[in-house]
Short mmCIF file of C-alpha atoms in Angstrom, two decimals:
data_model
loop_
_atom_site.label_atom_id
_atom_site.label_comp_id
_atom_site.label_asym_id
_atom_site.label_seq_id
_atom_site.Cartn_x
_atom_site.Cartn_y
_atom_site.Cartn_z
CA MET M 1 0.00 0.00 0.00
CA ALA M 2 1.28 3.47 -0.81
CA SER M 3 2.58 5.55 2.04
CA GLY M 4 -0.02 8.02 3.24
CA ALA M 5 -2.93 5.81 2.17
CA LYS M 6 -5.57 5.13 4.80
CA LYS M 7 -4.97 1.76 6.39
CA SER M 8 -7.50 -0.52 8.04
CA GLN M 9 -4.86 -1.50 10.61
CA LEU M 10 -2.05 0.65 11.92
CA GLY M 11 1.35 -0.79 11.09
CA TYR M 12 3.50 2.06 12.21
CA LEU M 13 6.05 -0.11 13.99
CA GLN M 14 6.38 -2.63 11.19
CA HIS M 15 9.31 -3.04 8.84
CA THR M 16 8.36 -1.42 5.53
CA ASP M 17 10.12 -0.91 2.21
CA ILE M 18 10.31 2.80 3.01
CA ILE M 19 12.12 2.28 6.30
CA ALA M 20 14.39 -0.30 4.63
CA ASP M 21 15.33 2.33 2.01
CA GLY M 22 16.10 4.78 4.80
CA PHE M 23 18.45 2.37 6.53
CA LYS M 24 20.03 1.37 3.23
CA SER M 25 20.92 5.04 2.77
CA VAL M 26 22.78 4.91 6.09
CA GLY M 27 24.86 1.99 4.81
CA ASP M 28 25.46 3.81 1.54
CA TRP M 29 26.58 6.89 3.50
CA GLU M 30 28.99 4.83 5.58
CA THR M 31 30.72 3.41 2.49
CA GLY M 32 30.29 6.44 0.24
CA THR M 33 32.80 9.08 -0.72
CA ALA M 34 32.79 12.54 0.81
CA LYS M 35 31.13 13.82 -2.36
CA GLU M 36 28.39 11.14 -2.26
CA ARG M 37 27.57 11.35 1.45
CA PRO M 38 25.36 14.48 1.35
CA GLY M 39 23.06 12.86 -1.22
CA TYR M 40 22.78 9.69 0.86
CA ALA M 41 22.04 11.76 3.96
CA LEU M 42 19.23 13.60 2.15
CA ALA M 43 17.81 10.31 0.83
CA HIS M 44 17.85 8.93 4.40
CA LEU M 45 16.12 12.02 5.77
CA LEU M 46 13.37 11.85 3.16
CA SER M 47 12.79 8.10 3.60
CA ILE M 48 12.49 8.47 7.37
CA ALA M 49 10.15 11.47 6.95
CA GLN M 50 8.00 9.54 4.47
CA HIS M 51 7.80 6.63 6.92
CA GLU M 52 6.99 8.89 9.86
CA GLN M 53 4.37 10.93 8.01
CA GLY M 54 2.77 8.18 5.92
CA GLU M 55 3.18 5.02 7.94
CA VAL M 56 2.92 6.43 11.45
CA LEU M 57 1.21 9.81 11.70
CA GLN M 58 -1.28 9.55 8.83
CA GLY M 59 -3.16 6.63 10.32
CA LEU M 60 -2.48 7.56 13.92
CA ILE M 61 -3.68 11.18 13.92
CA TYR M 62 -4.28 12.75 10.50
CA ASP M 63 -7.03 10.33 9.44
CA ASP M 64 -8.90 10.89 12.72
CA GLU M 65 -12.02 12.96 11.96
CA ARG M 66 -11.91 14.77 15.32
CA PHE M 67 -8.31 15.81 14.72
CA GLN M 68 -9.19 16.95 11.19
CA TRP M 69 -12.02 19.04 12.65
CA TRP M 70 -9.49 20.94 14.80
CA LEU M 71 -7.09 21.32 11.88
CA LYS M 72 -9.91 22.67 9.69
CA LEU M 73 -10.87 25.15 12.43
CA GLN M 74 -7.25 26.31 12.70
CA ARG M 75 -6.91 26.51 8.92
CA GLY M 76 -10.11 28.55 8.63
CA ALA M 77 -8.98 30.95 11.35
CA LEU M 78 -5.62 31.47 9.66
CA ALA M 79 -7.28 31.90 6.26
CA SER M 80 -9.54 34.61 7.69
CA SER M 81 -6.48 36.58 8.74
CA ASP M 82 -4.19 36.10 5.74
CA ASP M 83 -3.30 38.87 3.30
CA THR M 84 -5.92 37.84 0.72
CA ALA M 85 -8.71 37.90 3.30
CA ILE M 86 -7.50 41.24 4.71
CA ASN M 87 -7.40 42.79 1.21
CA ASP M 88 -10.88 41.44 0.43
CA SER M 89 -12.20 42.84 3.73
CA THR M 90 -10.53 46.20 3.15
CA ASN M 91 -12.09 46.42 -0.32
CA ALA M 92 -15.48 45.46 1.15
CA MET M 93 -15.03 48.17 3.79
CA HIS M 94 -14.33 50.80 1.13
CA ALA M 95 -17.41 49.65 -0.80
CA GLY M 96 -19.52 50.00 2.34
CA GLN M 97 -20.11 46.24 2.58
CA SER M 98 -18.20 45.68 5.84
CA ASP M 99 -17.53 47.49 9.09
CA GLY M 100 -13.89 46.28 9.10
CA SER M 101 -14.18 44.19 12.27
CA GLU M 102 -12.58 41.19 10.55
CA VAL M 103 -9.55 43.35 9.71
CA ALA M 104 -9.27 44.46 13.32
CA LEU M 105 -9.45 40.84 14.53
CA ALA M 106 -6.73 39.55 12.18
CA PRO M 107 -3.78 40.31 14.53
CA LEU M 108 -5.61 38.61 17.41
CA VAL M 109 -6.28 35.53 15.28
CA ARG M 110 -2.61 35.41 14.23
CA ALA M 111 -1.52 35.70 17.87
CA LEU M 112 -3.85 32.91 19.01
CA VAL M 113 -3.27 30.62 16.02
CA PRO M 114 0.41 30.78 15.11
CA SER M 115 1.60 29.87 11.65
CA LEU M 116 3.09 26.44 11.16
CA GLN M 117 6.84 26.23 10.79
CA LEU M 118 9.57 23.61 10.84
CA VAL M 119 12.62 24.86 12.70
CA LEU M 120 15.90 23.60 11.26
CA THR M 121 17.88 24.08 14.48
CA SER M 122 17.79 22.79 18.04
CA ASP M 123 15.42 25.61 19.04
CA ASP M 124 11.65 25.26 19.47
CA GLU M 125 11.00 28.30 17.29
CA THR M 126 12.92 31.00 15.48
CA ASP M 127 12.36 34.35 13.82
CA ASN M 128 15.38 33.74 11.58
CA ALA M 129 13.99 32.79 8.15
CA ASP M 130 17.32 31.17 7.24
CA PHE M 131 16.71 28.43 9.80
CA ARG M 132 13.01 27.71 9.36
CA SER M 133 10.53 26.51 6.80
CA ASP M 134 7.10 28.11 6.96
CA ALA M 135 4.08 26.08 5.91
CA PRO M 136 2.50 27.21 2.65
CA ASP M 137 -0.56 29.40 3.11
CA ARG M 138 -3.71 27.36 3.57
CA LEU M 139 -1.83 24.07 3.79
CA VAL M 140 -4.19 21.11 4.11
CA LEU M 141 -2.17 19.51 6.87
CA TRP M 142 -4.09 16.23 6.97
CA ASP M 143 -3.35 15.63 3.28
CA TYR M 144 -0.27 13.39 3.20
CA GLN M 145 1.03 14.54 -0.19
CA LYS M 146 0.60 18.26 0.57
CA ARG M 147 2.36 17.78 3.91
CA MET M 148 5.18 15.85 2.21
CA ASP M 149 5.57 18.58 -0.43
CA TRP M 150 6.26 21.03 2.41
CA ILE M 151 8.57 18.56 4.17
CA GLN M 152 10.49 18.01 0.91
CA LYS M 153 11.10 21.77 0.62
CA ALA M 154 12.20 21.92 4.27
CA ALA M 155 14.54 18.94 3.75
CA ASP M 156 16.04 20.62 0.68
CA LYS M 157 16.58 23.79 2.70
CA PHE M 158 18.19 21.81 5.54
CA HIS M 159 20.38 19.99 2.99
CA ASP M 160 21.50 23.33 1.50
CA LEU M 161 22.31 24.68 4.98
CA MET M 162 24.41 21.58 5.68
CA GLN M 163 26.39 22.11 2.46
CA GLY M 164 26.79 25.88 2.59
CA GLU M 165 28.53 28.49 4.69
CA LYS M 166 26.24 27.76 7.68
CA SER M 167 27.28 24.10 7.91
CA GLY M 168 29.29 24.80 11.08
CA PHE M 169 26.19 26.22 12.79
CA MET M 170 24.17 23.23 11.61
CA MET M 171 26.70 20.75 13.01
CA ASP M 172 26.61 22.57 16.36
CA TYR M 173 22.81 22.26 16.38
CA LEU M 174 23.02 18.56 15.56
CA HIS M 175 25.53 17.97 18.37
CA GLU M 176 23.19 19.76 20.77
CA ILE M 177 20.26 17.62 19.64
CA LYS M 178 22.40 14.49 20.03
CA SER M 179 23.14 15.48 23.65
CA TRP M 180 19.43 15.41 24.48
CA GLY M 181 19.60 11.61 24.56
CA ASP M 182 21.88 11.83 27.60
CA LYS M 183 19.44 13.96 29.59
CA PRO M 184 17.20 12.29 32.18
CA ASP M 185 13.47 12.11 31.50
CA ARG M 186 11.45 14.68 33.40
#
């Protein structure tokens, strides 16, 4: 069955072709040349993400109708405060078709419903656009392929950071993340 397809039974801890590909990339990385290793690392990252998103999270949470209801509510709230909605409301205000209350509420909605972002460092969040990947506007988060399209772009950005002038920063972040395994559970 294709990753991301609804399953009658959750198999998120099972050995799959996707996870096998991910671990094969590790072996390829270990025996590869310095020039080949970045490509193997990216292939590993994407295989593991595909497994996590399609084999684990899709069936576990994203296919749940109650969870989708909350995601749709969040998506609707964000859509009501995005630039397109604000421009439409402003035009309606000028035409005398609105009192502008939706424009006034937009900052409150944005404060209560933050935008989705993947942070490419050891931090929980960041204002530095170099180290984050913002979700596309109006992302349908429960749609596996749309979510994976965003994750692919974030992985490509991470890959570029690892190869470029910020690779030293990225390695420091990875070492910090690695150290979390030595910390006691709370």
